[in-house]
PDB file of C-alpha atoms in Angstrom:
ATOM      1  CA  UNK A   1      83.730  83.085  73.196  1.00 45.00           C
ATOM      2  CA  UNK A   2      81.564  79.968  72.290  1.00 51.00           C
ATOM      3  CA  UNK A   3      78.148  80.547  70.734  1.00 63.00           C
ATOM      4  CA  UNK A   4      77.600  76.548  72.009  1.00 74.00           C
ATOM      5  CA  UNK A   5      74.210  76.710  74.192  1.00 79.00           C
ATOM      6  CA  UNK A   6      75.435  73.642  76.398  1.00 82.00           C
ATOM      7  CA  UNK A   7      78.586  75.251  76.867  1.00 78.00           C
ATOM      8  CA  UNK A   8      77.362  78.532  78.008  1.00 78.00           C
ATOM      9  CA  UNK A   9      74.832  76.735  80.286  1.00 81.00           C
ATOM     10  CA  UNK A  10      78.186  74.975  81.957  1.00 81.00           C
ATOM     11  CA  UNK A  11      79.593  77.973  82.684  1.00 80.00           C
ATOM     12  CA  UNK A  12      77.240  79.465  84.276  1.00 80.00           C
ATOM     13  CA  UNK A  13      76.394  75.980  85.816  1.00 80.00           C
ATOM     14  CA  UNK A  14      79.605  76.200  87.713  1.00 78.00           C
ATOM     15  CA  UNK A  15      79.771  79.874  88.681  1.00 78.00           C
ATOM     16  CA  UNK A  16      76.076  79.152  90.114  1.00 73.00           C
ATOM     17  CA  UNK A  17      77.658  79.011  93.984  1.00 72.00           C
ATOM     18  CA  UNK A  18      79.637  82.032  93.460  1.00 72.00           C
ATOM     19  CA  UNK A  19      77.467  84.153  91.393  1.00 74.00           C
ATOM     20  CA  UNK A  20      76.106  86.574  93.799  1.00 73.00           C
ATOM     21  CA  UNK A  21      79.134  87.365  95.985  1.00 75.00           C
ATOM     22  CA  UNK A  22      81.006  87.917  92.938  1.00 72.00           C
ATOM     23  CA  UNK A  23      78.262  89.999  91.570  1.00 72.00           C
ATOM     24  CA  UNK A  24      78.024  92.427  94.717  1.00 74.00           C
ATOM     25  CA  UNK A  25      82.050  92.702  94.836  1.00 68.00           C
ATOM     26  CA  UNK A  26      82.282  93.266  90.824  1.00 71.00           C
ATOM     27  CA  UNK A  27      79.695  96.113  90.825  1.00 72.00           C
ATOM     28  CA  UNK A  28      80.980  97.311  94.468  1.00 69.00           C
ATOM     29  CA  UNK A  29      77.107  96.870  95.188  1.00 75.00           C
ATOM     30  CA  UNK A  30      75.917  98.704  92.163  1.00 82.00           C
ATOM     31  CA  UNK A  31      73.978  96.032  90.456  1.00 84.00           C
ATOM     32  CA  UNK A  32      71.403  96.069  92.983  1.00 88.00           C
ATOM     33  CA  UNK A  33      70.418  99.670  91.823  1.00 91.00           C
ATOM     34  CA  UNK A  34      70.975  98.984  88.339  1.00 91.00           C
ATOM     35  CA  UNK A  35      68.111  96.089  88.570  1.00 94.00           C
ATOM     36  CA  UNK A  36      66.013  97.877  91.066  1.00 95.00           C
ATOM     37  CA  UNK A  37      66.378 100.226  87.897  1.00 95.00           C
ATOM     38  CA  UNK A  38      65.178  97.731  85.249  1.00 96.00           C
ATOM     39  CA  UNK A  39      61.961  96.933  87.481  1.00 97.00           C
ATOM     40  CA  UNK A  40      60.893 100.060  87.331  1.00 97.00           C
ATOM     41  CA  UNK A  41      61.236 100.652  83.447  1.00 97.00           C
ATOM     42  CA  UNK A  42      59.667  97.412  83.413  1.00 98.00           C
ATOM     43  CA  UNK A  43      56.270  99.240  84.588  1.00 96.00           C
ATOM     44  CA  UNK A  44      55.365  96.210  87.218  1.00 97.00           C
ATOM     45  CA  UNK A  45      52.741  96.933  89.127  1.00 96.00           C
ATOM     46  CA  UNK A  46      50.181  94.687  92.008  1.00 97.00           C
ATOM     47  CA  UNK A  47      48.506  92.139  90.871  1.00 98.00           C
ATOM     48  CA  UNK A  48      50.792  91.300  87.538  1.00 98.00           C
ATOM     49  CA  UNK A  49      51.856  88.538  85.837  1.00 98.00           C
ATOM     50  CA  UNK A  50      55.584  88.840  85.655  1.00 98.00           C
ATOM     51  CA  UNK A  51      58.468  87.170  84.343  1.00 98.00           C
ATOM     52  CA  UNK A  52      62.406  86.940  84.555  1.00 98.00           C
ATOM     53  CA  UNK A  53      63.911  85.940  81.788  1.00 98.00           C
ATOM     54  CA  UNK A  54      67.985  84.667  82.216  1.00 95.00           C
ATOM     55  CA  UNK A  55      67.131  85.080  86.176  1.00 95.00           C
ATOM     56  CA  UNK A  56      69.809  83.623  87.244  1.00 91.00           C
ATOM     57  CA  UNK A  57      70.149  83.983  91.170  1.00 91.00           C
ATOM     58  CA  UNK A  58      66.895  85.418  91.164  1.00 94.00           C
ATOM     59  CA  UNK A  59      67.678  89.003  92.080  1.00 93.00           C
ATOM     60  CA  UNK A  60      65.332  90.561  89.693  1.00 96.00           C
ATOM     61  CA  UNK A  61      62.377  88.105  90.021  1.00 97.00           C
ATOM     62  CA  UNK A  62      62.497  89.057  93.722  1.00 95.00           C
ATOM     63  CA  UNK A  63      62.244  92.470  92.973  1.00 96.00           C
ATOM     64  CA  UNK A  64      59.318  91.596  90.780  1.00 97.00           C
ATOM     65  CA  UNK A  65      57.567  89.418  93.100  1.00 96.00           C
ATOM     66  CA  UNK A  66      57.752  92.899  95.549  1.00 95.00           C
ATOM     67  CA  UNK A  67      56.127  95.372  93.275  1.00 96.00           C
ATOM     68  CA  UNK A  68      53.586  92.252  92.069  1.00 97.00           C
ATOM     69  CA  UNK A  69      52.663  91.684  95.725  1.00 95.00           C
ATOM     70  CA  UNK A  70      50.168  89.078  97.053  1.00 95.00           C
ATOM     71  CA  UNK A  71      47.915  89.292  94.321  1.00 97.00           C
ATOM     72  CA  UNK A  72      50.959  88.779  91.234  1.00 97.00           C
ATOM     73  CA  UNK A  73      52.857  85.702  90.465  1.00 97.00           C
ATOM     74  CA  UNK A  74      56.401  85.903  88.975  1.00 98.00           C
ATOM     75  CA  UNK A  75      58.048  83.245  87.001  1.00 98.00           C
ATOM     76  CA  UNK A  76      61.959  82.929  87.054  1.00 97.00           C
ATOM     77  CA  UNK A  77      63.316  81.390  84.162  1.00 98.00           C
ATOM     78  CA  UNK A  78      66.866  80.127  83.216  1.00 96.00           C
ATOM     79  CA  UNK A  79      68.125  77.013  81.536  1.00 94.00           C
ATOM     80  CA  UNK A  80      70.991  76.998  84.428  1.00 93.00           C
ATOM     81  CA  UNK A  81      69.837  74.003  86.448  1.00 94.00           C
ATOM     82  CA  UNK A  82      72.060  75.002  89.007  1.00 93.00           C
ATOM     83  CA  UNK A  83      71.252  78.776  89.482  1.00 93.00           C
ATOM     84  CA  UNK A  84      67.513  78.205  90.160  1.00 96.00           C
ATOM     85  CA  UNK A  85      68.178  75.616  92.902  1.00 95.00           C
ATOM     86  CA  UNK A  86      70.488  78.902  94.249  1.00 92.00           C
ATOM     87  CA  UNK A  87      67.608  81.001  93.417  1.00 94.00           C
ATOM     88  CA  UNK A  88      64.855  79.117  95.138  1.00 93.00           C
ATOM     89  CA  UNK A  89      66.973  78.603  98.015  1.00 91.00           C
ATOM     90  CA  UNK A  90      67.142  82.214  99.029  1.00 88.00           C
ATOM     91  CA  UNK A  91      65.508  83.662 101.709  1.00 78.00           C
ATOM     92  CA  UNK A  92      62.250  85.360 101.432  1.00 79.00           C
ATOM     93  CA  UNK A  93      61.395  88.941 102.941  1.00 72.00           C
ATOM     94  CA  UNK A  94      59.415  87.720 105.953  1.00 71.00           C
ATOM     95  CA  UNK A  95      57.581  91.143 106.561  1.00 72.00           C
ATOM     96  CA  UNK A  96      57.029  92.337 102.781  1.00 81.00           C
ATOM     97  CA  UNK A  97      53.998  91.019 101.035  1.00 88.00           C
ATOM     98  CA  UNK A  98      55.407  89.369  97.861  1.00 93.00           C
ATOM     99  CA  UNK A  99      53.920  87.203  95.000  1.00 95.00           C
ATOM    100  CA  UNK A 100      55.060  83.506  94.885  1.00 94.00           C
ATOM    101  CA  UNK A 101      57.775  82.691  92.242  1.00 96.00           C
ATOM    102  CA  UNK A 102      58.065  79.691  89.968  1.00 97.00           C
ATOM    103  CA  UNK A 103      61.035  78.873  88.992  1.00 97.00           C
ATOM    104  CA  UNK A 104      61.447  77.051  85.338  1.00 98.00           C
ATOM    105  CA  UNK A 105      64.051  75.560  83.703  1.00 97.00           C
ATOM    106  CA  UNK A 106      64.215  76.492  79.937  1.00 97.00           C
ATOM    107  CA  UNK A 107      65.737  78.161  77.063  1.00 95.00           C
ATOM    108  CA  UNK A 108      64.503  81.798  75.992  1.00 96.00           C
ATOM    109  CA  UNK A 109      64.602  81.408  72.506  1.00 96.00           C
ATOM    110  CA  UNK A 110      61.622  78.595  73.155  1.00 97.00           C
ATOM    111  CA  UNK A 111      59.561  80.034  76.135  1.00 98.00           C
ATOM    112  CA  UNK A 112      57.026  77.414  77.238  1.00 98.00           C
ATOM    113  CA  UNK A 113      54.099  79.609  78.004  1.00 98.00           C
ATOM    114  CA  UNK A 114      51.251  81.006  75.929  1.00 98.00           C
ATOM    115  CA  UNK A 115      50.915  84.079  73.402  1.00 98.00           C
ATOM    116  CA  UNK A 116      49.764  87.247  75.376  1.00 98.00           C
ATOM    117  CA  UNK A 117      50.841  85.352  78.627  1.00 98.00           C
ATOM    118  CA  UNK A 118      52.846  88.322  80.678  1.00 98.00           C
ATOM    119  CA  UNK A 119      52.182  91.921  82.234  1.00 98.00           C
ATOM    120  CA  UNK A 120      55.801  92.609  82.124  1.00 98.00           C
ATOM    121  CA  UNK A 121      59.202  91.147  82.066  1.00 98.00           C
ATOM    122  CA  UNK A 122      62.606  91.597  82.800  1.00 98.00           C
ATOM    123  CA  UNK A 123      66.466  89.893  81.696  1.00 98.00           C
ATOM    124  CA  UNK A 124      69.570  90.876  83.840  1.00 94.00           C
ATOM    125  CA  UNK A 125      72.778  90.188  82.180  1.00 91.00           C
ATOM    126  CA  UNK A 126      70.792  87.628  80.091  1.00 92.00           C
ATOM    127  CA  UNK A 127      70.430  88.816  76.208  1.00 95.00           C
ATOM    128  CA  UNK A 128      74.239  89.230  75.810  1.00 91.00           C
ATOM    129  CA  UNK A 129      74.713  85.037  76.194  1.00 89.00           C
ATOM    130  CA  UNK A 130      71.812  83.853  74.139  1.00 93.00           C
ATOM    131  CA  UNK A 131      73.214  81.970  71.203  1.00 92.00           C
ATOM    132  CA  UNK A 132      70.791  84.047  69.183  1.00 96.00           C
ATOM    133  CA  UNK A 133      69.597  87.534  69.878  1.00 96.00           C
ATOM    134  CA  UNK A 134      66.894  88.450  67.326  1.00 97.00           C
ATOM    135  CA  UNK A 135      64.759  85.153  68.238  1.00 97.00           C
ATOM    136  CA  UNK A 136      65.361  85.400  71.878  1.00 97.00           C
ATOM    137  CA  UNK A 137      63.579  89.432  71.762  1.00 98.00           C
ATOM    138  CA  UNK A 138      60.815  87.563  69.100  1.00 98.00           C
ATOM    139  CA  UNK A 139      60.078  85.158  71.824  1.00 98.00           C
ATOM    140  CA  UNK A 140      59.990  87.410  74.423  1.00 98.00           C
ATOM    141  CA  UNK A 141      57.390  89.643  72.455  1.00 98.00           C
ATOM    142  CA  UNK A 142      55.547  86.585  71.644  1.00 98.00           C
ATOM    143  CA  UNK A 143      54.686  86.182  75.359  1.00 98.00           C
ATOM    144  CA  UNK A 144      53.921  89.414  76.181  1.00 98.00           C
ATOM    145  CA  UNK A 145      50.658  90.897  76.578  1.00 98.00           C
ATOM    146  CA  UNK A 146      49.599  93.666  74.294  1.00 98.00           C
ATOM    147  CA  UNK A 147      50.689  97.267  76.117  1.00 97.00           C
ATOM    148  CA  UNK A 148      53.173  95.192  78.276  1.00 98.00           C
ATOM    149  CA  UNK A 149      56.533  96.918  78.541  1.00 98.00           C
ATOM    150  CA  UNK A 150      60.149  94.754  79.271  1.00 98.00           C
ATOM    151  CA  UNK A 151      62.885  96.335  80.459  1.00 98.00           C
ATOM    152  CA  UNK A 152      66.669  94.271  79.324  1.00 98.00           C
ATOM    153  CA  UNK A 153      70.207  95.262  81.863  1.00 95.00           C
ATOM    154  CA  UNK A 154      73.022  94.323  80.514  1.00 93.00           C
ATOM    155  CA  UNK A 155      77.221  95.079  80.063  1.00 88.00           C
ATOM    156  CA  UNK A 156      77.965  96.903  77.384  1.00 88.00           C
ATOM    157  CA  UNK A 157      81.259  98.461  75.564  1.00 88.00           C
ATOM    158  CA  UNK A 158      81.750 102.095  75.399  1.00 88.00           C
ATOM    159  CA  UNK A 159      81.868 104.202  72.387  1.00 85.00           C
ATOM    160  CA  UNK A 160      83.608 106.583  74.284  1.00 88.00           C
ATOM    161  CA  UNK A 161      87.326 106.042  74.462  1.00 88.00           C
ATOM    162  CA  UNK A 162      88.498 106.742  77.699  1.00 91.00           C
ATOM    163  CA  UNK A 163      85.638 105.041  79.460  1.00 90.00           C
ATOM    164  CA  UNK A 164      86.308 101.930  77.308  1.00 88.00           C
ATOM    165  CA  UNK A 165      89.851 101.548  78.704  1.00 90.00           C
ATOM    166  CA  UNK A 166      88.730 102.297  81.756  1.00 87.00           C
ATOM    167  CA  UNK A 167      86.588  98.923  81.437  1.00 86.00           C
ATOM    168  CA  UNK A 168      89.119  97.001  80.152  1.00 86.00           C
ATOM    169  CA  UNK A 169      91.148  98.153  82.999  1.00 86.00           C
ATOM    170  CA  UNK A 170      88.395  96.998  85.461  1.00 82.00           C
ATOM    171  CA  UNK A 171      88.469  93.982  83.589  1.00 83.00           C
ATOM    172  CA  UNK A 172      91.542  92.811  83.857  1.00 83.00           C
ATOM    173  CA  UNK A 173      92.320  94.382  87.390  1.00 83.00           C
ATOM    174  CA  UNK A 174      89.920  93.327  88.878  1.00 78.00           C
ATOM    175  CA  UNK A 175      87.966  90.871  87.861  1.00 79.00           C
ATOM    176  CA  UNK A 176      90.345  88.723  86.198  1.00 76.00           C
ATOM    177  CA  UNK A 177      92.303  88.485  89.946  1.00 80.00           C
ATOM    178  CA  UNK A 178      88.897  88.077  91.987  1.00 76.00           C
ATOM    179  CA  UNK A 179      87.662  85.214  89.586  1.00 77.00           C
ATOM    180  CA  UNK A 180      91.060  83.354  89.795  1.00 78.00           C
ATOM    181  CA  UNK A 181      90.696  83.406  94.085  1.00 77.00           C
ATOM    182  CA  UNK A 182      87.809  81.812  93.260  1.00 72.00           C
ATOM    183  CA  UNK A 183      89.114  79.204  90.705  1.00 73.00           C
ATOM    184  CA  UNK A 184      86.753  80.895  88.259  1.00 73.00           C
ATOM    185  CA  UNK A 185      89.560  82.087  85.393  1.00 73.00           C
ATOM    186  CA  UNK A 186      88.251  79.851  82.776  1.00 69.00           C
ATOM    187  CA  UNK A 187      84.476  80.942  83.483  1.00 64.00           C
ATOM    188  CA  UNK A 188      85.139  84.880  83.913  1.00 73.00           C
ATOM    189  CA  UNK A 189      86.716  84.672  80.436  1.00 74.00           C
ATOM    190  CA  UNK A 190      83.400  85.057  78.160  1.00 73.00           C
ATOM    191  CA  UNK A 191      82.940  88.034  79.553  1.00 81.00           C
ATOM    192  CA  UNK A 192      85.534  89.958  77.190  1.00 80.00           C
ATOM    193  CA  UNK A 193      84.678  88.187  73.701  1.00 82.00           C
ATOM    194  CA  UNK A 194      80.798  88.186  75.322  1.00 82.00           C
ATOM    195  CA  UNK A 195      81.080  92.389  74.787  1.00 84.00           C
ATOM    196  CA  UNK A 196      83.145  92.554  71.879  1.00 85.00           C
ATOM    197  CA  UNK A 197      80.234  90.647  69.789  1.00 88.00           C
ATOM    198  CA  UNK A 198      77.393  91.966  71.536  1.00 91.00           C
ATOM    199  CA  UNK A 199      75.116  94.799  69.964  1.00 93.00           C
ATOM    200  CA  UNK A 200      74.749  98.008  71.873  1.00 86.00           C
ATOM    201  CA  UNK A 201      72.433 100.968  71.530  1.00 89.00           C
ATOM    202  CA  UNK A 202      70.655 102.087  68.165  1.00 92.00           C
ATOM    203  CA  UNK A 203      71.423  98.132  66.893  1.00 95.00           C
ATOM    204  CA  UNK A 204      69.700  96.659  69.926  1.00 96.00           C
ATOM    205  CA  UNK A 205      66.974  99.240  68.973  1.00 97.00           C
ATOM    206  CA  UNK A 206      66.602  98.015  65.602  1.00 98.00           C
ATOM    207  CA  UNK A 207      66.861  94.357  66.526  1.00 98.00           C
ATOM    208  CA  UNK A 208      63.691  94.745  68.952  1.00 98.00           C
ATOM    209  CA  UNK A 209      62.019  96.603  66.070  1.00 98.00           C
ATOM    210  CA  UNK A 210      61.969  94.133  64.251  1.00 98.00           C
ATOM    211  CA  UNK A 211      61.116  91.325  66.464  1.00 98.00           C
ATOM    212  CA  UNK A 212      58.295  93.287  66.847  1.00 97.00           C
ATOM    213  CA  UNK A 213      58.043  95.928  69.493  1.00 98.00           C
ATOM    214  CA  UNK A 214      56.134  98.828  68.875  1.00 97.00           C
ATOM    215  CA  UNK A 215      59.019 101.339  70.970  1.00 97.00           C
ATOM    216  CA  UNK A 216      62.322 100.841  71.670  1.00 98.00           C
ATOM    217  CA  UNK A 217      64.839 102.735  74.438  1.00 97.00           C
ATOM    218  CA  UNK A 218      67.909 102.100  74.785  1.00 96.00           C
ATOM    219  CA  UNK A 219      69.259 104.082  78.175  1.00 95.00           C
ATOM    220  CA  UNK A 220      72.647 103.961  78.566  1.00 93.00           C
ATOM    221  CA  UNK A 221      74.356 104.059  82.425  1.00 91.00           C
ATOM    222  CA  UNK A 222      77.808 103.687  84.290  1.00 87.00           C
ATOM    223  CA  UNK A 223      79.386 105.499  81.625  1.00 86.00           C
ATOM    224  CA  UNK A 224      77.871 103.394  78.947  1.00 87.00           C
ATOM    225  CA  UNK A 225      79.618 100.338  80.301  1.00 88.00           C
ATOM    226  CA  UNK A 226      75.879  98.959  81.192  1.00 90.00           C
ATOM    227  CA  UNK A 227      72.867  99.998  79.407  1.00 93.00           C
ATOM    228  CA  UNK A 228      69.067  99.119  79.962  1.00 96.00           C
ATOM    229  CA  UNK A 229      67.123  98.230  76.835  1.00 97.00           C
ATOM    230  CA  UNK A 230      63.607  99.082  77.357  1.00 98.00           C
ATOM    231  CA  UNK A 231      60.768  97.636  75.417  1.00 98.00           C
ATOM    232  CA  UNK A 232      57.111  97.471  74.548  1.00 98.00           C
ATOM    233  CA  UNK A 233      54.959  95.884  72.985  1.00 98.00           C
ATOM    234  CA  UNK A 234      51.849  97.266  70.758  1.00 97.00           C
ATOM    235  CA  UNK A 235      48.630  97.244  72.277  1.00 92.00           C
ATOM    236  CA  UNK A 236      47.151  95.862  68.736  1.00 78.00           C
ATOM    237  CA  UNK A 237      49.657  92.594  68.560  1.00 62.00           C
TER     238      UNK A 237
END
């Protein structure tokens, strides 16, 4: 696994045209609830100021830009050059009143927006590939506003046993196989050093405590193979 920042943003650079297929086939559909999931904890509401950190394909700034409606504005940001021009090709609902969405190339551990900036904010499968975890959650408190709450989805390992073979099993049944029809080995990879490394439960707690949130949640799901990190922020910072 590299902790290189131009390295990471190459792979997911090149997995940019396959990401969402791959995504929907991985989870068998399930990462549409999981997000649909985050929003919520996320508390976003008409008329906010939202952002999506790590967006990616822009699943989660679309759900955003729904529960924001006419009156919000969300703001999609990745440094993956490649999956923001997916993201802001995708289609629109045409029926559903939904805020606009900006979408802004940069890296979350130097957000370029104000102090106090956002009403809430989410990060899909985001906080695991930052290079650096404690100043990625200090930036993202930085540009929230007092009160606001952010809700973080992302893979996790198991503590329990049996459902942490059964993810290595998933692993390396079936996405190992799927990512090689699409000529994806290499990328697909990370994925297995990306969770060994990564902090889960009470230590993401304590990270975001000290970054600065006022509460920390950490709610596991799927057996504790994902988990939703939910934050927020003190209404005196």
């Amino acid at each position: 696994m590299t902790n290189n920042a131009e390295e990471i943003k190459t792979i997911f650079n090149r997995i940019a045209p396959v990401y969402n297929q791959l995504n929907d086939w991985l989870s068998f559909g399930q990462h549409r609830i999981w997000k649909q999931m985050a929003v919520k904890w996320s508390s976003a509401g008409p008329g906010n100021t939202c952002l999506d950190l790590c967006c990616g394909s822009g699943d989660l700034a679309l759900l955003l830009a729904k529960q924001a409606g006419p009156t919000g504005c969300v703001f999609g940001v990745d440094f993956s050059a490649e999956q923001l021009a997916v993201a802001a090709r995708r289609d629109r609902p045409f029926l559903t009143p939904a805020s606009p969405i900006s979408w802004v190339e940069a890296d979350a551990l130097d957000l370029p927006f104000a102090d106090n900036y956002f009403d809430c904010a989410t990060m899909g499968y985001g906080l695991r590939n930052v290079t650096d975890i404690p100043r990625s959650l200090q930036e993202l408190h930085r540009v929230l506003k007092p009160g606001a709450k952010a809700a973080i989805l992302d893979l996790h390992r198991p503590s329990n046993s049996l459902m942490r073979s059964f993810q290595q099993f998933y692993l390396d049944t079936l996405v190992v196989p799927l990512a090689q029809q699409f000529g994806m080995t290499q990328e697909y990879a990370y994925i297995n050093p990306s969770l060994e490394k990564f902090p889960i439960g009470q230590q993401q707690v304590a990270i975001a405590n000290k970054a600065g949130f006022a509460a920390a949640t950490h709610y596991p799901i799927a057996g504790a193979m994902m988990g939703v990190l939910v934050l927020a922020k003190g209404i005196e910072n």
